[in-house]
Short mmCIF file of C-alpha atoms in Angstrom, two decimals:
data_model
loop_
_atom_site.label_atom_id
_atom_site.label_comp_id
_atom_site.label_asym_id
_atom_site.label_seq_id
_atom_site.Cartn_x
_atom_site.Cartn_y
_atom_site.Cartn_z
CA MET A 1 -17.49 21.30 13.30
CA THR A 2 -14.34 21.83 11.21
CA ALA A 3 -14.29 21.11 7.48
CA GLY A 4 -12.05 18.04 7.96
CA VAL A 5 -14.23 16.55 10.66
CA GLY A 6 -17.35 17.45 8.70
CA GLY A 7 -16.01 15.69 5.60
CA ALA A 8 -15.19 12.58 7.57
CA TYR A 9 -18.64 12.66 9.17
CA TRP A 10 -20.27 12.98 5.75
CA TRP A 11 -18.20 10.10 4.36
CA GLU A 12 -19.08 7.95 7.35
CA LYS A 13 -22.73 8.47 6.60
CA GLN A 14 -22.20 7.46 2.97
CA LEU A 15 -20.21 4.33 3.69
CA PRO A 16 -22.97 2.05 5.02
CA GLU A 17 -24.98 2.47 1.83
CA ARG A 18 -21.93 2.00 -0.37
CA LEU A 19 -20.99 -1.04 1.67
CA ALA A 20 -24.46 -2.55 1.26
CA GLN A 21 -24.47 -1.87 -2.49
CA ALA A 22 -21.06 -3.45 -2.98
CA ALA A 23 -22.12 -6.50 -0.98
CA ALA A 24 -25.34 -6.88 -2.96
CA ALA A 25 -23.48 -6.57 -6.26
CA GLY A 26 -20.83 -9.06 -5.24
CA ARG A 27 -18.03 -6.51 -5.47
CA LEU A 28 -16.17 -8.14 -2.63
CA ASP A 29 -12.99 -6.05 -2.78
CA ASP A 30 -14.99 -2.80 -2.68
CA CYS A 31 -17.11 -4.21 0.10
CA LEU A 32 -14.04 -5.02 2.18
CA LEU A 33 -12.52 -1.62 1.49
CA TYR A 34 -15.65 0.25 2.58
CA GLY A 35 -15.91 -1.94 5.65
CA GLU A 36 -12.35 -1.11 6.71
CA GLN A 37 -12.94 2.61 6.10
CA LEU A 38 -16.13 2.55 8.10
CA ALA A 39 -14.40 0.80 10.99
CA ALA A 40 -11.61 3.40 10.93
CA LEU A 41 -14.07 6.33 11.00
CA ARG A 42 -16.25 5.08 13.81
CA TRP A 43 -14.32 6.60 16.65
CA LEU A 44 -16.81 5.43 19.23
CA GLY A 45 -16.59 1.83 18.11
CA GLY A 46 -19.67 -0.23 17.59
CA ARG A 47 -20.58 -3.49 15.98
CA ALA A 48 -19.17 -4.23 12.54
CA PRO A 49 -21.78 -4.22 9.76
CA GLN A 50 -23.22 -7.58 8.78
CA GLU A 51 -22.40 -6.81 5.15
CA GLN A 52 -18.73 -6.64 6.01
CA GLY A 53 -18.93 -10.08 7.59
CA GLN A 54 -20.68 -11.48 4.53
CA CYS A 55 -18.04 -10.07 2.21
CA ARG A 56 -15.20 -11.40 4.34
CA ARG A 57 -16.82 -14.81 4.36
CA ARG A 58 -17.27 -14.91 0.59
CA LYS A 59 -13.87 -13.41 -0.19
CA ALA A 60 -12.10 -15.85 2.14
CA GLU A 61 -13.79 -18.76 0.35
CA GLU A 62 -12.77 -17.31 -3.01
CA LEU A 63 -9.14 -16.96 -1.92
CA TRP A 64 -9.08 -20.48 -0.53
CA GLN A 65 -10.33 -21.91 -3.83
CA GLN A 66 -7.53 -20.00 -5.57
CA ASP A 67 -4.96 -21.68 -3.27
CA ARG A 68 -4.16 -18.31 -1.73
CA TRP A 69 -4.24 -19.97 1.65
CA GLY A 70 -2.47 -17.36 3.75
CA GLU A 71 -4.77 -14.55 2.58
CA ALA A 72 -7.84 -16.74 3.05
CA LEU A 73 -6.88 -17.68 6.59
CA ARG A 74 -6.04 -14.10 7.52
CA LEU A 75 -9.43 -12.87 6.29
CA GLN A 76 -11.29 -15.74 7.95
CA GLN A 77 -9.50 -14.94 11.20
CA GLN A 78 -10.62 -11.32 10.91
CA LEU A 79 -14.18 -12.52 10.39
CA VAL A 80 -14.05 -14.76 13.45
CA ASN A 81 -12.70 -11.88 15.57
CA SER A 82 -15.13 -9.28 14.23
CA GLY A 83 -18.24 -10.08 16.21
CA THR A 84 -20.25 -10.84 13.06
CA SER A 85 -19.13 -14.46 12.75
CA THR A 86 -21.05 -17.64 13.37
CA ALA A 87 -20.06 -21.01 14.80
CA ALA A 88 -19.76 -22.22 11.20
CA ASP A 89 -17.18 -19.52 10.50
CA GLN A 90 -15.10 -20.67 13.43
CA GLN A 91 -15.38 -24.28 12.31
CA ARG A 92 -14.37 -23.37 8.79
CA LEU A 93 -11.26 -21.63 10.09
CA LEU A 94 -10.29 -24.71 12.09
CA THR A 95 -11.02 -26.99 9.12
CA TRP A 96 -8.86 -24.93 6.78
CA GLN A 97 -6.01 -24.88 9.26
CA ARG A 98 -6.19 -28.65 9.62
CA GLN A 99 -6.33 -29.15 5.84
CA LEU A 100 -3.22 -27.04 5.44
CA GLU A 101 -1.39 -29.04 8.09
CA ILE A 102 -2.32 -32.26 6.27
CA ARG A 103 -1.05 -30.84 2.98
CA ALA A 104 2.19 -29.81 4.66
CA LEU A 105 2.69 -33.24 6.24
CA GLN A 106 2.13 -34.94 2.89
CA ARG A 107 4.73 -32.74 1.23
CA TYR A 108 7.09 -33.54 4.06
CA ARG A 109 6.57 -37.28 3.68
CA ASP A 110 7.27 -36.88 -0.04
CA GLY A 111 10.65 -35.34 0.79
CA ASP A 112 9.70 -31.70 0.16
CA LEU A 113 10.67 -30.07 3.44
CA GLU A 114 10.79 -26.54 2.02
CA GLY A 115 7.37 -26.95 0.43
CA ALA A 116 5.95 -28.14 3.73
CA LEU A 117 7.44 -25.19 5.62
CA ALA A 118 6.10 -22.79 2.99
CA LEU A 119 2.58 -24.12 3.55
CA LEU A 120 2.94 -23.82 7.31
CA ARG A 121 3.96 -20.17 6.96
CA ASN A 122 0.41 -19.58 5.77
CA LEU A 123 -0.78 -20.70 9.19
CA ASN A 124 1.53 -18.16 10.77
CA ALA A 125 -0.15 -15.49 8.66
CA ALA A 126 -3.34 -16.35 10.52
CA GLN A 127 -1.52 -16.00 13.83
CA ASN A 128 -1.65 -19.72 14.46
CA ALA A 129 1.27 -20.75 16.67
CA ASP A 130 0.74 -24.39 15.70
CA GLY A 131 2.22 -23.61 12.30
CA THR A 132 5.53 -22.55 13.81
CA SER A 133 5.55 -25.44 16.26
CA LEU A 134 4.87 -28.06 13.59
CA GLY A 135 7.42 -26.48 11.26
CA ASP A 136 10.10 -26.61 13.95
CA SER A 137 9.25 -30.25 14.63
CA LEU A 138 9.50 -31.19 10.94
CA GLN A 139 12.82 -29.38 10.58
CA GLU A 140 14.22 -31.18 13.62
CA ASP A 141 13.03 -34.57 12.39
CA TRP A 142 14.48 -33.93 8.93
CA ASN A 143 17.87 -32.95 10.35
CA ARG A 144 17.93 -36.06 12.54
CA ASN A 145 17.30 -38.36 9.58
CA ARG A 146 19.88 -36.55 7.46
CA TYR A 147 22.45 -36.87 10.25
CA GLN A 148 21.95 -40.64 10.43
CA GLN A 149 22.34 -40.89 6.66
CA GLN A 150 25.59 -38.92 6.77
CA ARG A 151 26.82 -40.98 9.72
CA ALA A 152 26.20 -44.26 7.88
CA ALA A 153 27.94 -42.93 4.77
CA GLN A 154 31.02 -42.08 6.85
CA LEU A 155 31.12 -45.43 8.66
CA ILE A 156 30.81 -47.67 5.60
CA PRO A 157 34.26 -46.90 4.13
CA GLN A 158 35.70 -47.74 7.56
CA ARG A 159 33.98 -51.14 7.41
CA ARG A 160 32.22 -50.37 10.68
CA TRP A 161 29.20 -52.31 9.49
CA TRP A 162 27.29 -52.65 12.73
CA GLU A 163 27.49 -48.97 13.58
CA ALA A 164 26.42 -48.12 10.04
CA LEU A 165 23.48 -50.51 10.34
CA ASP A 166 22.49 -48.93 13.63
CA ALA A 167 22.50 -45.47 12.00
CA LEU A 168 20.37 -46.69 9.09
CA ASN A 169 17.90 -48.37 11.45
CA ARG A 170 17.35 -45.04 13.18
CA ILE A 171 16.07 -43.48 9.96
CA ASP A 172 12.26 -43.38 10.05
CA HIS A 173 11.35 -40.91 7.30
CA PRO A 174 10.00 -42.64 4.15
CA TRP A 175 11.94 -40.38 1.77
CA TRP A 176 15.23 -40.85 3.63
CA LYS A 177 14.65 -44.60 3.86
CA GLN A 178 14.31 -44.74 0.09
CA ARG A 179 17.33 -42.51 -0.37
CA THR A 180 19.54 -44.76 1.80
CA LEU A 181 18.65 -48.10 0.20
CA GLY A 182 22.01 -48.16 -1.56
CA LEU A 183 23.85 -47.65 1.73
CA ARG A 184 21.81 -50.38 3.36
CA ARG A 185 22.74 -52.81 0.58
CA GLN A 186 26.41 -52.03 1.13
CA VAL A 187 26.07 -52.66 4.85
CA GLU A 188 24.19 -55.91 4.34
CA GLN A 189 26.86 -57.10 1.91
CA GLY A 190 29.57 -56.17 4.40
CA ILE A 191 27.88 -58.08 7.20
CA ALA A 192 27.28 -61.05 4.91
CA SER A 193 30.98 -61.11 4.01
CA LEU A 194 31.84 -61.27 7.70
CA ARG A 195 29.52 -64.23 8.17
CA ASP A 196 30.93 -66.02 5.14
CA SER A 197 34.44 -65.42 6.39
CA ALA A 198 33.52 -66.79 9.80
CA GLU A 199 32.00 -69.94 8.27
CA ARG A 200 35.02 -70.56 6.04
CA GLU A 201 37.42 -70.05 8.89
CA HIS A 202 35.44 -72.31 11.17
CA ASP A 203 35.32 -75.05 8.53
CA SER A 204 39.09 -74.78 7.98
CA HIS A 205 39.59 -75.57 11.66
CA GLY A 206 37.55 -78.74 11.36
CA GLY A 207 34.33 -77.27 12.66
CA GLY A 208 30.97 -78.19 11.18
CA LEU A 209 28.07 -75.98 10.37
CA GLU A 210 26.36 -77.12 13.54
CA SER A 211 29.08 -75.42 15.56
CA ASN A 212 28.65 -71.97 14.02
CA VAL A 213 27.50 -69.08 16.14
CA PRO A 214 23.83 -68.49 15.19
CA PRO A 215 24.01 -65.39 12.98
CA GLU A 216 20.48 -64.19 13.78
CA ARG A 217 21.14 -64.33 17.53
CA LEU A 218 24.54 -62.67 17.08
CA ASN A 219 22.97 -59.80 15.13
CA GLN A 220 20.27 -59.38 17.74
CA LEU A 221 22.76 -59.19 20.60
CA ILE A 222 24.98 -56.75 18.72
CA THR A 223 22.02 -54.46 18.10
CA GLU A 224 21.01 -54.63 21.77
CA HIS A 225 24.51 -53.77 22.98
CA MET A 226 24.79 -50.85 20.56
CA ALA A 227 21.48 -49.54 21.80
CA ARG A 228 23.07 -49.41 25.25
CA GLY A 229 25.88 -47.20 23.96
CA LEU A 230 28.64 -49.64 22.95
CA ASP A 231 30.46 -49.07 19.67
CA ASP A 232 30.37 -51.76 16.97
CA TRP A 233 33.57 -53.55 18.11
CA GLN A 234 32.58 -53.62 21.76
CA ALA A 235 29.08 -54.83 20.84
CA PHE A 236 30.46 -57.54 18.54
CA SER A 237 32.92 -58.76 21.16
CA ALA A 238 30.34 -58.84 23.96
CA ALA A 239 27.76 -60.63 21.80
CA CYS A 240 30.33 -63.20 20.74
CA ARG A 241 31.29 -63.95 24.35
CA GLU A 242 27.64 -64.30 25.37
CA LEU A 243 27.19 -66.96 22.71
CA GLY A 244 30.18 -68.91 23.99
CA GLY A 245 32.49 -67.87 21.20
CA LYS A 246 35.69 -65.93 20.84
CA VAL A 247 36.71 -63.20 18.49
CA VAL A 248 39.13 -64.42 15.83
CA GLU A 249 41.05 -62.01 13.65
CA ALA A 250 42.52 -63.21 10.37
CA GLY A 251 44.06 -60.38 8.43
CA PRO A 252 41.44 -57.76 7.69
CA GLU A 253 38.58 -60.10 8.55
CA THR A 254 37.13 -60.65 12.01
CA SER A 255 34.76 -63.41 13.05
CA CYS A 256 33.18 -65.01 16.09
CA ARG A 257 34.04 -68.68 16.47
CA ARG A 258 33.22 -71.31 19.06
#
């Protein structure tokens, strides 16, 4: 036996006792270090020491309580894969992963996309593909809501109220809904001005209020037509015809009149 091999053999014999002492004393970092060294020296393999499993379990819990989620999950995953784990260890890993997903989703709902993605990267550290999948889904959803906000903001100066309303109605993220309240008020005011203009014009032609196109039904039909792919003008014109009216243009204002 060469000196190098003999030294390694001697150290391998020392490690189990050192590992047990570190575990008993609660020196978790030393315990983990000795466990890794022992695993590296056991060329023929073999079952990991129970002490190593205990230290991984305790250290993972300690890291989790310190909000060092990625390290905790990585260590818990090692424990589950080591052969010294229990059903409770596996359940704890799943519970932690789920808790992290819930935290990430809450941050996302609060408008903190980057914070949510940062949390989900901790799942990736534990080789959990769900973290990447959920992160991609959140990013896609965020971009979709942002696009609708930008689209509405571009349509409003063009007075394309119905298209702008359609864009705003497609926003389903709580943070983006709150952020676009100002745009929605502008759109509602624009639509209201169209209705007022239509009523004034109809009255000037001798029509009574009973002859007005029902605004609620007109709005509903416009929304339905836009959902089928028509732009705001096409949708407005089609809805007006369906209600027995005709499109009347008076300067910059347009209305539907029977």
